[in-house]
Amino acid sequence: MAMEKRSLLTSLTVVLVFGGGLVTRAGRIPPPSKKPAFEVLPAALVDRAEAIRERAPTESKAYDFLHDLTSEIGPRFSGSANDRRAVEWAQRKLKQLGFSNVRAEEVTVARWHRGEATGEIVSPVQRWVQPLALGGSVATPSGGIEAEVLEVAGLEELAKLERAAVAGKIVFLNHRMRRSRDGTGYREAAPNRRHGAARAAELGAAAALIRSVATSTTPEAHTGMTHYEEGVPRIPAAALSNPDADLLEEQFGGGKTVRFRIELTCRDLPNGTSANVIGEIPGQERPEEIVLLAAHLDSWDVGTGTLDDGIGCAIITDVARLIGELKPPPRRTIRVFLAANEEFGLAGALTYAKKYASDVKLHVAAMEADFGAGRVWGMRSRVADEALPAVRDLGRLLAPLGIEYLGNYASGGADLLPLLRYRIPLFEFPQDATKYFDAYHSANDTLDKVDRDDLSQIVAAYAVVTLVAAEFEDGFGRAPKFNGQWPYPFDRLFEGKDLPR
Amino acid sequence: MAMEKRSLLTSLTVVLVFGGGLVTRAGRIPPPSKKPAFEVLPAALVDRAEAIRERAPTESKAYDFLHDLTSEIGPRFSGSANDRRAVEWAQRKLKQLGFSNVRAEEVTVARWHRGEATGEIVSPVQRWVQPLALGGSVATPSGGIEAEVLEVAGLEELAKLERAAVAGKIVFLNHRMRRSRDGTGYREAAPNRRHGAARAAELGAAAALIRSVATSTTPEAHTGMTHYEEGVPRIPAAALSNPDADLLEEQFGGGKTVRFRIELTCRDLPNGTSANVIGEIPGQERPEEIVLLAAHLDSWDVGTGTLDDGIGCAIITDVARLIGELKPPPRRTIRVFLAANEEFGLAGALTYAKKYASDVKLHVAAMEADFGAGRVWGMRSRVADEALPAVRDLGRLLAPLGIEYLGNYASGGADLLPLLRYRIPLFEFPQDATKYFDAYHSANDTLDKVDRDDLSQIVAAYAVVTLVAAEFEDGFGRAPKFNGQWPYPFDRLFEGKDLPR
């Protein structure tokens, strides 16, 4: 009986909610409709873009790429032996897939060793927990640091405290990340990870603990960079999983004093080398004009770097391959840029910008894939005003994928940030991030989190825009200057003192 | 717009699917209806049972009990220091809650130390994974065991193999547990954990690895007993998380030879002591007649033992407390039995059965709570035929909680198994197990997995049946003899050679 009721509900959903549309596991497939009118894109280009959009679900090999990368290489922390193996692997793979000009361009990277982490609630009752050092954290002294815990809701509450209330304590930034489709919960939470240790250290704290910037309720903690600052003591910083953070939180009941011991053995290593891996589908008419597709090949050292950002590498490589197999080949060059060191300094992106500064005017469009495995629900551009009619046409091409055009305020991705100063036209695709923060930056970032249908939809979205960018004669002009606030602490990149004008 | 559509869907769900009932987060609240006709339960008892059913959501303190147990004690592996602390804690708690005759009855228990576990895919590509020793496993030699991996789907496939195909290898039992409401996926999967090592060892295997008997896709592996057998070599046995098992599985692609290294440092410890904790709500008219409520106080050493089985302890303690606060007090005694050593030998249950063998005929009913935090969806009994009308009345009392009477074939729980030979009337409450196997026996078994509304519903279900069992003059007679197959390898308990007749 219960089953029949469920079937009834499903039927109702289909009929009543989507008004005749068909709901499948892959999402919403719209009913047949009149073909939209296009403003400026030539009909032949529209046809080709629609064709590649429809082919992506059956012809995408992005999952295979991702499977091989994560099962053959796995975690590839910047500058590690596995990172070097990934660089070799990616070059082989790009060559196998028919890319031209495949090369690895050396990048000098900071390195860091995670070591071991031990955490213990000492009182009011003894309990073991499992912290995970934040990226770049210094070690504790041997034997650890034991101190009273000061619980704060976040940076704002911490900023109101006097030094006397903080000095010598372990500050526990207990912000619980909000789950959200658009990732706004991350923007609220991440500053605690980035700046918690520095702000606590300014007030004399002995160490900083954060509730993971993550929505998972499973036992894994989530890492990510903590940013030490000039002139501020570097104190050990680690994350607790949500359940461990709950446990710590519960100890404060009735105003109890809580003591914690943390021991970290992480340490900086001497600088090492990694590489940006680049491959191209050469343009046939204007090979010097480049549509840049970026993702980052490095990952954190925990998990397998599937969602962050193996999947981005898989998406852009597959998109370029699909377009490269078209007859005729694309007018402009499509360059796949698998960046080094995104998670630990963005040295790959900076190296790329420096190296190609003289070429950046020939980057006619750029986009990055680095937001996990959720379906694309929107598209933002950053193009010249006169190119907006073409962008509206792109919106029409994307609509059947369930993608809405959101506006002309794209900011690219982390690996494109250094290029922003050059006003390259950008496109970006917000993806459904509801589940992303369960997995990223943790041991939970594994292949089973990827749905093949969703992946095909992402590939289709990037393919449509990439093809049009490679083919559309007029291009997208010069992007408006960026004056907005950044969700990332990358201000130094925009100062760009060491980047060519 | 999307939001409005969702609201519409919700409305339709309410109106069309549940036929006028009201759906809330707490579940289904039935429409007002005519009071069902009761066959044998006196109207006054029906009124009292309905009253306690309605009070449970507002008056339950089960969550507080569970919060305190898991935050103040946490994991309590049988015979460990924390197990002893839990025994002290439980006695204090029962006394605070007004129980009488609170005591700890010593139980001799086997003990085991988990130690460390290291797992490494050696080839075709080197990858680290994180195994978790199965309960009772022997250690590997220092440095571990490195061998070729033989992948089998499960015990059946293993049984078909010749010794030559298995000898010297690490057998990987790669059964993926099916998610199911009624836990049948567990029954299919668990034999691999219990018997995989013994069956592999008979064929000369060097070690046994299993895909965790678990539905989670997160990085934690799930433990549980493995059963060594007389005359069969004891080989190391460990579980991999589902993502790690996926990774291992992927290595076999294209018929590749896979080598694995496992190192375990677990070891048996000398027997130790634990205790069954008992407390009573004394009956006012027939204090010598006992309604037995069982759960187990011990847990695995990973996680906090919230779902397995802190919540059971919380449920039965709260039910007895609620009934103890009624005026007048119950006719019969309600005994709360917090069993020792359920996870590692059932010594608590056996000790109880031996100690109370002369009293077992005075156990007028028994039930156990040991199936997690999901809502109760059914009730089974095991009573004399002449008591079935009263059981049907119980079904009528439970129906408003969304609970269906399933039949007279209850088998109790693990801690009641030794009592089964005495044909004590049993009741059992299948709970929604859809999510249970994401958490149990792992670091993921933490308090955040508990929904307070669901917990109140479980308390209400147990409270109704417990009250009626304590009050109903005629009782439930003698349960039919049990001849069925067991889902557990507890046959020796039924042989019962050392139990009084």
Tab-separated table of N, CA and C in Angstrom, chain B residues 36-144:
chain	number	residue	atom	x	y	z
B	36	PRO	N	-11.581	3.219	18.132
B	36	PRO	CA	-11.757	1.824	17.740
B	36	PRO	C	-12.363	1.018	18.880
B	37	ALA	N	-13.002	-0.039	18.510
B	37	ALA	CA	-13.581	-0.938	19.510
B	37	ALA	C	-12.490	-1.858	20.035
B	38	PHE	N	-12.396	-1.994	21.317
B	38	PHE	CA	-11.389	-2.866	21.910
B	38	PHE	C	-12.033	-4.174	22.324
B	39	GLU	N	-11.260	-5.258	22.167
B	39	GLU	CA	-11.841	-6.585	22.398
B	39	GLU	C	-11.800	-6.998	23.863
B	40	VAL	N	-10.635	-6.883	24.466
B	40	VAL	CA	-10.490	-7.426	25.820
B	40	VAL	C	-9.879	-6.461	26.824
B	41	LEU	N	-9.143	-5.458	26.339
B	41	LEU	CA	-8.521	-4.558	27.308
B	41	LEU	C	-9.590	-3.710	27.976
B	42	PRO	N	-9.562	-3.593	29.290
B	42	PRO	CA	-10.555	-2.781	29.992
B	42	PRO	C	-10.459	-1.312	29.566
B	43	ALA	N	-11.593	-0.660	29.564
B	43	ALA	CA	-11.644	0.738	29.105
B	43	ALA	C	-10.701	1.617	29.910
B	44	ALA	N	-10.584	1.373	31.180
B	44	ALA	CA	-9.717	2.224	32.014
B	44	ALA	C	-8.255	2.062	31.598
B	45	LEU	N	-7.880	0.834	31.258
B	45	LEU	CA	-6.505	0.597	30.823
B	45	LEU	C	-6.257	1.226	29.454
B	46	VAL	N	-7.249	1.107	28.583
B	46	VAL	CA	-7.137	1.767	27.272
B	46	VAL	C	-6.927	3.269	27.462
B	47	ASP	N	-7.690	3.849	28.364
B	47	ASP	CA	-7.545	5.294	28.609
B	47	ASP	C	-6.141	5.638	29.093
B	48	ARG	N	-5.645	4.835	30.004
B	48	ARG	CA	-4.298	5.116	30.535
B	48	ARG	C	-3.251	4.948	29.447
B	49	ALA	N	-3.422	3.917	28.622
B	49	ALA	CA	-2.443	3.681	27.550
B	49	ALA	C	-2.481	4.812	26.533
B	50	GLU	N	-3.691	5.271	26.217
B	50	GLU	CA	-3.792	6.397	25.282
B	50	GLU	C	-3.176	7.658	25.883
B	51	ALA	N	-3.372	7.825	27.171
B	51	ALA	CA	-2.831	9.024	27.826
B	51	ALA	C	-1.303	9.020	27.766
B	52	ILE	N	-0.699	7.872	28.036
B	52	ILE	CA	0.772	7.849	28.025
B	52	ILE	C	1.293	7.973	26.597
B	53	ARG	N	0.550	7.435	25.670
B	53	ARG	CA	0.933	7.587	24.267
B	53	ARG	C	0.965	9.068	23.875
B	54	GLU	N	-0.030	9.810	24.334
B	54	GLU	CA	-0.116	11.225	23.966
B	54	GLU	C	0.899	12.077	24.723
B	55	ARG	N	1.255	11.644	25.924
B	55	ARG	CA	2.178	12.446	26.741
B	55	ARG	C	3.628	12.302	26.301
B	56	ALA	N	3.957	11.174	25.678
B	56	ALA	CA	5.370	10.896	25.385
B	56	ALA	C	6.069	12.036	24.640
B	57	PRO	N	5.443	12.621	23.599
B	57	PRO	CA	6.166	13.665	22.862
B	57	PRO	C	6.560	14.863	23.720
B	58	THR	N	5.724	15.217	24.669
B	58	THR	CA	6.067	16.394	25.478
B	58	THR	C	6.851	16.028	26.731
B	59	GLU	N	6.683	14.825	27.229
B	59	GLU	CA	7.282	14.501	28.528
B	59	GLU	C	8.502	13.595	28.444
B	60	SER	N	8.818	13.129	27.248
B	60	SER	CA	9.972	12.238	27.143
B	60	SER	C	11.262	12.961	27.513
B	61	LYS	N	12.099	12.290	28.282
B	61	LYS	CA	13.441	12.804	28.574
B	61	LYS	C	14.504	11.881	27.992
B	62	ALA	N	14.080	11.059	27.035
B	62	ALA	CA	15.026	10.091	26.472
B	62	ALA	C	16.201	10.792	25.796
B	63	TYR	N	15.911	11.898	25.130
B	63	TYR	CA	17.010	12.590	24.437
B	63	TYR	C	18.055	13.097	25.432
B	64	ASP	N	17.591	13.597	26.566
B	64	ASP	CA	18.538	14.104	27.570
B	64	ASP	C	19.436	12.985	28.086
B	65	PHE	N	18.818	11.830	28.340
B	65	PHE	CA	19.592	10.660	28.784
B	65	PHE	C	20.661	10.340	27.754
B	66	LEU	N	20.251	10.321	26.495
B	66	LEU	CA	21.164	9.940	25.426
B	66	LEU	C	22.265	10.991	25.248
B	67	HIS	N	21.876	12.240	25.338
B	67	HIS	CA	22.854	13.333	25.270
B	67	HIS	C	23.904	13.171	26.356
B	68	ASP	N	23.453	12.927	27.571
B	68	ASP	CA	24.403	12.851	28.681
B	68	ASP	C	25.302	11.621	28.552
B	69	LEU	N	24.710	10.501	28.173
B	69	LEU	CA	25.513	9.273	28.036
B	69	LEU	C	26.585	9.442	26.966
B	70	THR	N	26.194	10.011	25.842
B	70	THR	CA	27.151	10.079	24.738
B	70	THR	C	28.154	11.217	24.914
B	71	SER	N	27.750	12.285	25.594
B	71	SER	CA	28.727	13.371	25.758
B	71	SER	C	29.589	13.156	26.998
B	72	GLU	N	29.054	12.513	28.022
B	72	GLU	CA	29.847	12.328	29.246
B	72	GLU	C	30.665	11.041	29.215
B	73	ILE	N	30.158	10.027	28.540
B	73	ILE	CA	30.867	8.732	28.498
B	73	ILE	C	31.348	8.421	27.090
B	74	GLY	N	30.488	8.456	26.125
B	74	GLY	CA	30.896	8.124	24.760
B	74	GLY	C	31.084	6.628	24.576
B	75	PRO	N	32.079	6.224	23.774
B	75	PRO	CA	32.221	4.802	23.467
B	75	PRO	C	32.491	4.006	24.733
B	76	ARG	N	31.955	2.806	24.803
B	76	ARG	CA	32.059	2.008	26.036
B	76	ARG	C	32.210	0.557	25.631
B	77	PHE	N	33.389	0.289	25.100
B	77	PHE	CA	33.648	-1.060	24.627
B	77	PHE	C	33.753	-2.001	25.815
B	78	SER	N	33.135	-3.128	25.660
B	78	SER	CA	32.999	-4.098	26.746
B	78	SER	C	34.330	-4.377	27.438
B	79	GLY	N	34.342	-4.148	28.739
B	79	GLY	CA	35.535	-4.440	29.527
B	79	GLY	C	36.553	-3.317	29.567
B	80	SER	N	36.284	-2.221	28.845
B	80	SER	CA	37.220	-1.090	28.839
B	80	SER	C	36.989	-0.206	30.060
B	81	ALA	N	37.917	0.710	30.280
B	81	ALA	CA	37.746	1.662	31.381
B	81	ALA	C	36.465	2.477	31.196
B	82	ASN	N	36.181	2.834	29.957
B	82	ASN	CA	34.979	3.628	29.708
B	82	ASN	C	33.702	2.810	29.926
B	83	ASP	N	33.784	1.520	29.696
B	83	ASP	CA	32.646	0.643	29.985
B	83	ASP	C	32.367	0.652	31.492
B	84	ARG	N	33.431	0.585	32.269
B	84	ARG	CA	33.234	0.610	33.729
B	84	ARG	C	32.658	1.962	34.160
B	85	ARG	N	33.134	3.022	33.539
B	85	ARG	CA	32.578	4.343	33.859
B	85	ARG	C	31.101	4.402	33.480
B	86	ALA	N	30.745	3.777	32.369
B	86	ALA	CA	29.342	3.776	31.945
B	86	ALA	C	28.469	3.028	32.954
B	87	VAL	N	29.000	1.962	33.506
B	87	VAL	CA	28.242	1.193	34.502
B	87	VAL	C	27.975	2.058	35.738
B	88	GLU	N	28.986	2.813	36.167
B	88	GLU	CA	28.785	3.718	37.313
B	88	GLU	C	27.785	4.818	36.950
B	89	TRP	N	27.977	5.363	35.771
B	89	TRP	CA	27.112	6.453	35.291
B	89	TRP	C	25.655	6.000	35.250
B	90	ALA	N	25.428	4.801	34.713
B	90	ALA	CA	24.052	4.316	34.543
B	90	ALA	C	23.385	4.097	35.900
B	91	GLN	N	24.137	3.598	36.850
B	91	GLN	CA	23.542	3.410	38.184
B	91	GLN	C	23.157	4.753	38.802
B	92	ARG	N	24.068	5.713	38.692
B	92	ARG	CA	23.744	7.055	39.212
B	92	ARG	C	22.496	7.600	38.539
B	93	LYS	N	22.442	7.448	37.215
B	93	LYS	CA	21.333	8.004	36.450
B	93	LYS	C	20.010	7.351	36.861
B	94	LEU	N	20.012	6.040	36.963
B	94	LEU	CA	18.771	5.351	37.335
B	94	LEU	C	18.306	5.803	38.716
B	95	LYS	N	19.241	5.965	39.624
B	95	LYS	CA	18.857	6.425	40.968
B	95	LYS	C	18.275	7.836	40.898
B	96	GLN	N	18.946	8.709	40.148
B	96	GLN	CA	18.428	10.076	39.991
B	96	GLN	C	17.012	10.088	39.436
B	97	LEU	N	16.739	9.135	38.548
B	97	LEU	CA	15.436	9.107	37.882
B	97	LEU	C	14.375	8.398	38.724
B	98	GLY	N	14.748	7.954	39.924
B	98	GLY	CA	13.755	7.404	40.835
B	98	GLY	C	13.576	5.899	40.772
B	99	PHE	N	14.493	5.201	40.105
B	99	PHE	CA	14.385	3.741	40.056
B	99	PHE	C	14.729	3.139	41.412
B	100	SER	N	14.161	1.963	41.664
B	100	SER	CA	14.473	1.192	42.873
B	100	SER	C	15.378	0.019	42.512
B	101	ASN	N	15.942	-0.565	43.550
B	101	ASN	CA	16.758	-1.785	43.401
B	101	ASN	C	17.814	-1.634	42.312
B	102	VAL	N	18.396	-0.451	42.232
B	102	VAL	CA	19.426	-0.210	41.218
B	102	VAL	C	20.693	-0.963	41.613
B	103	ARG	N	21.218	-1.740	40.690
B	103	ARG	CA	22.438	-2.490	40.993
B	103	ARG	C	23.191	-2.831	39.723
B	104	ALA	N	24.470	-3.154	39.925
B	104	ALA	CA	25.311	-3.647	38.834
B	104	ALA	C	25.640	-5.094	39.143
B	105	GLU	N	25.350	-5.967	38.215
B	105	GLU	CA	25.584	-7.404	38.425
B	105	GLU	C	26.745	-7.836	37.537
B	106	GLU	N	27.803	-8.269	38.195
B	106	GLU	CA	29.067	-8.492	37.499
B	106	GLU	C	28.957	-9.531	36.385
B	107	VAL	N	29.628	-9.234	35.305
B	107	VAL	CA	29.674	-10.123	34.147
B	107	VAL	C	31.134	-10.266	33.732
B	108	THR	N	31.579	-11.492	33.549
B	108	THR	CA	32.935	-11.706	33.041
B	108	THR	C	32.903	-11.612	31.520
B	109	VAL	N	33.783	-10.781	30.988
B	109	VAL	CA	33.728	-10.532	29.545
B	109	VAL	C	35.092	-10.754	28.897
B	110	ALA	N	35.037	-11.228	27.652
B	110	ALA	CA	36.232	-11.249	26.811
B	110	ALA	C	36.623	-9.810	26.510
B	111	ARG	N	37.907	-9.597	26.326
B	111	ARG	CA	38.347	-8.236	25.991
B	111	ARG	C	39.293	-8.272	24.796
B	112	TRP	N	39.412	-7.145	24.163
B	112	TRP	CA	40.171	-7.061	22.910
B	112	TRP	C	40.621	-5.623	22.738
B	113	HIS	N	41.808	-5.475	22.184
B	113	HIS	CA	42.367	-4.144	21.948
B	113	HIS	C	42.496	-3.923	20.448
B	114	ARG	N	41.933	-2.821	19.977
B	114	ARG	CA	41.917	-2.586	18.532
B	114	ARG	C	43.289	-2.299	17.950
B	115	GLY	N	44.067	-1.470	18.619
B	115	GLY	CA	45.366	-1.087	18.070
B	115	GLY	C	45.220	-0.268	16.802
B	116	GLU	N	46.203	-0.380	15.948
B	116	GLU	CA	46.253	0.439	14.740
B	116	GLU	C	45.997	-0.430	13.516
B	117	ALA	N	45.520	0.203	12.474
B	117	ALA	CA	45.287	-0.507	11.215
B	117	ALA	C	45.853	0.325	10.070
B	118	THR	N	46.593	-0.335	9.205
B	118	THR	CA	47.165	0.329	8.030
B	118	THR	C	46.812	-0.496	6.810
B	119	GLY	N	46.376	0.165	5.769
B	119	GLY	CA	46.027	-0.551	4.547
B	119	GLY	C	46.587	0.163	3.329
B	120	GLU	N	47.078	-0.607	2.398
B	120	GLU	CA	47.747	-0.013	1.243
B	120	GLU	C	47.498	-0.875	0.016
B	121	ILE	N	46.923	-0.252	-1.002
B	121	ILE	CA	46.925	-0.900	-2.311
B	121	ILE	C	48.349	-0.738	-2.835
B	122	VAL	N	49.010	-1.849	-3.071
B	122	VAL	CA	50.424	-1.798	-3.465
B	122	VAL	C	50.546	-1.659	-4.979
B	123	SER	N	49.696	-2.407	-5.692
B	123	SER	CA	49.711	-2.325	-7.152
B	123	SER	C	48.325	-2.738	-7.664
B	124	PRO	N	47.874	-2.334	-8.823
B	124	PRO	CA	48.641	-1.708	-9.908
B	124	PRO	C	49.118	-0.283	-9.626
B	125	VAL	N	48.457	0.462	-8.748
B	125	VAL	CA	49.000	1.764	-8.360
B	125	VAL	C	48.970	1.835	-6.851
B	126	GLN	N	49.926	2.511	-6.284
B	126	GLN	CA	49.990	2.603	-4.834
B	126	GLN	C	48.939	3.581	-4.329
B	127	ARG	N	48.132	3.144	-3.388
B	127	ARG	CA	47.129	4.021	-2.762
B	127	ARG	C	46.962	3.620	-1.310
B	128	TRP	N	46.846	4.605	-0.436
B	128	TRP	CA	46.546	4.326	0.959
B	128	TRP	C	45.033	4.226	1.157
B	129	VAL	N	44.614	3.296	1.954
B	129	VAL	CA	43.221	3.243	2.389
B	129	VAL	C	43.211	3.096	3.908
B	130	GLN	N	42.039	3.155	4.502
B	130	GLN	CA	41.961	3.150	5.958
B	130	GLN	C	41.082	2.002	6.461
B	131	PRO	N	41.680	0.826	6.653
B	131	PRO	CA	40.872	-0.295	7.152
B	131	PRO	C	40.558	-0.140	8.637
B	132	LEU	N	39.574	-0.898	9.067
B	132	LEU	CA	39.207	-0.953	10.487
B	132	LEU	C	39.094	-2.436	10.832
B	133	ALA	N	39.844	-2.861	11.823
B	133	ALA	CA	39.837	-4.284	12.179
B	133	ALA	C	38.432	-4.719	12.562
B	134	LEU	N	38.050	-5.913	12.163
B	134	LEU	CA	36.805	-6.495	12.659
B	134	LEU	C	37.021	-6.944	14.102
B	135	GLY	N	35.930	-6.899	14.862
B	135	GLY	CA	36.016	-7.199	16.283
B	135	GLY	C	36.520	-8.612	16.525
B	136	GLY	N	37.555	-8.720	17.316
B	136	GLY	CA	38.126	-10.015	17.647
B	136	GLY	C	39.250	-10.437	16.735
B	137	SER	N	39.531	-9.628	15.711
B	137	SER	CA	40.579	-10.021	14.756
B	137	SER	C	41.914	-10.194	15.463
B	138	VAL	N	42.697	-11.130	14.938
B	138	VAL	CA	44.095	-11.243	15.347
B	138	VAL	C	44.901	-10.193	14.592
B	139	ALA	N	46.110	-9.960	15.072
B	139	ALA	CA	47.018	-9.022	14.413
B	139	ALA	C	47.659	-9.680	13.204
B	140	THR	N	48.213	-8.855	12.348
B	140	THR	CA	49.131	-9.359	11.328
B	140	THR	C	50.524	-9.439	11.954
B	141	PRO	N	51.456	-10.095	11.290
B	141	PRO	CA	52.848	-9.941	11.741
B	141	PRO	C	53.250	-8.472	11.640
B	142	SER	N	54.242	-8.084	12.422
B	142	SER	CA	54.760	-6.720	12.319
B	142	SER	C	55.260	-6.479	10.896
B	143	GLY	N	54.906	-5.320	10.343
B	143	GLY	CA	55.209	-5.056	8.936
B	143	GLY	C	54.062	-5.421	8.020
B	144	GLY	N	53.119	-6.181	8.553
B	144	GLY	CA	51.905	-6.454	7.784
B	144	GLY	C	52.021	-7.667	6.890
